[in-house]
Amino acid sequence: MLRELTKDKSRGLLGYTLLTGSPRTYYVVQYWESREKLYVYASAPDMFHRKAWAVINRKEKKSRQHVGLWHESYIVPEGGYESIYADMPAYGLAAATEVLPVRARGRRAADRLAHRSSSEGAA
């Protein structure tokens, strides 16, 4: 899925981060341009995501206790998040969008989180 999404930026994936939590736990954190583009990709019959879910749903009874899936989606309004990085390259949300100096939008978290651009930002 990530391969086909990174080849076609118009689908809306801004970036992603791969993480491991334990020997059996792997995470993919994705950042999308909009919820609409996420919905279109997730339900597109010609894309890998839809095909993979069809296979998983068909084989669900056979694979119980072998493969677990966990999926969460959050729609975060502009100004409803903050990422601060110190002594490291852009990572996560900043790598998917943009990096601004902390003070560019205020010295306090309350000031930075109150910021809204003149146009609608990424979801």
PDB file of C-alpha atoms in Angstrom, residues 2-3 9 11 29 33-34 47 53 55 58-59 68 70 75 98 101 110 115 117 122:
ATOM      1  CA  LEU A   2       2.709   2.459   0.956  1.00  0.00           C
ATOM      2  CA  ARG A   3       4.608   1.739  -2.242  1.00  0.00           C
ATOM      3  CA  LYS A   9       1.221  11.797  -4.462  1.00  0.00           C
ATOM      4  CA  ARG A  11      -3.804  10.116  -3.799  1.00  0.00           C
ATOM      5  CA  VAL A  29       1.492   6.079  11.247  1.00  0.00           C
ATOM      6  CA  GLU A  33      -4.004  15.516   2.986  1.00  0.00           C
ATOM      7  CA  SER A  34      -7.711  15.057   3.757  1.00  0.00           C
ATOM      8  CA  MET A  47      -5.864  -0.231  -5.146  1.00  0.00           C
ATOM      9  CA  TRP A  53      -9.059  -6.286   3.074  1.00  0.00           C
ATOM     10  CA  VAL A  55      -8.440 -11.363   1.367  1.00  0.00           C
ATOM     11  CA  ARG A  58     -12.263 -14.154   3.471  1.00  0.00           C
ATOM     12  CA  LYS A  59      -9.550 -15.796   5.568  1.00  0.00           C
ATOM     13  CA  GLY A  68      -4.166  -9.218  14.649  1.00  0.00           C
ATOM     14  CA  TRP A  70      -5.465  -2.572  14.859  1.00  0.00           C
ATOM     15  CA  ILE A  75      -9.350  13.790  12.140  1.00  0.00           C
ATOM     16  CA  GLU A  98       6.555  21.432   7.240  1.00  0.00           C
ATOM     17  CA  PRO A 101      10.730  27.269  14.483  1.00  0.00           C
ATOM     18  CA  ALA A 110      -1.455  28.032  24.119  1.00  0.00           C
ATOM     19  CA  HIS A 115      -2.826  29.505  15.382  1.00  0.00           C
ATOM     20  CA  SER A 117      -3.702  29.854   8.757  1.00  0.00           C
ATOM     21  CA  ALA A 122      -4.074  19.317   6.024  1.00  0.00           C
TER      22      ALA A 122
END
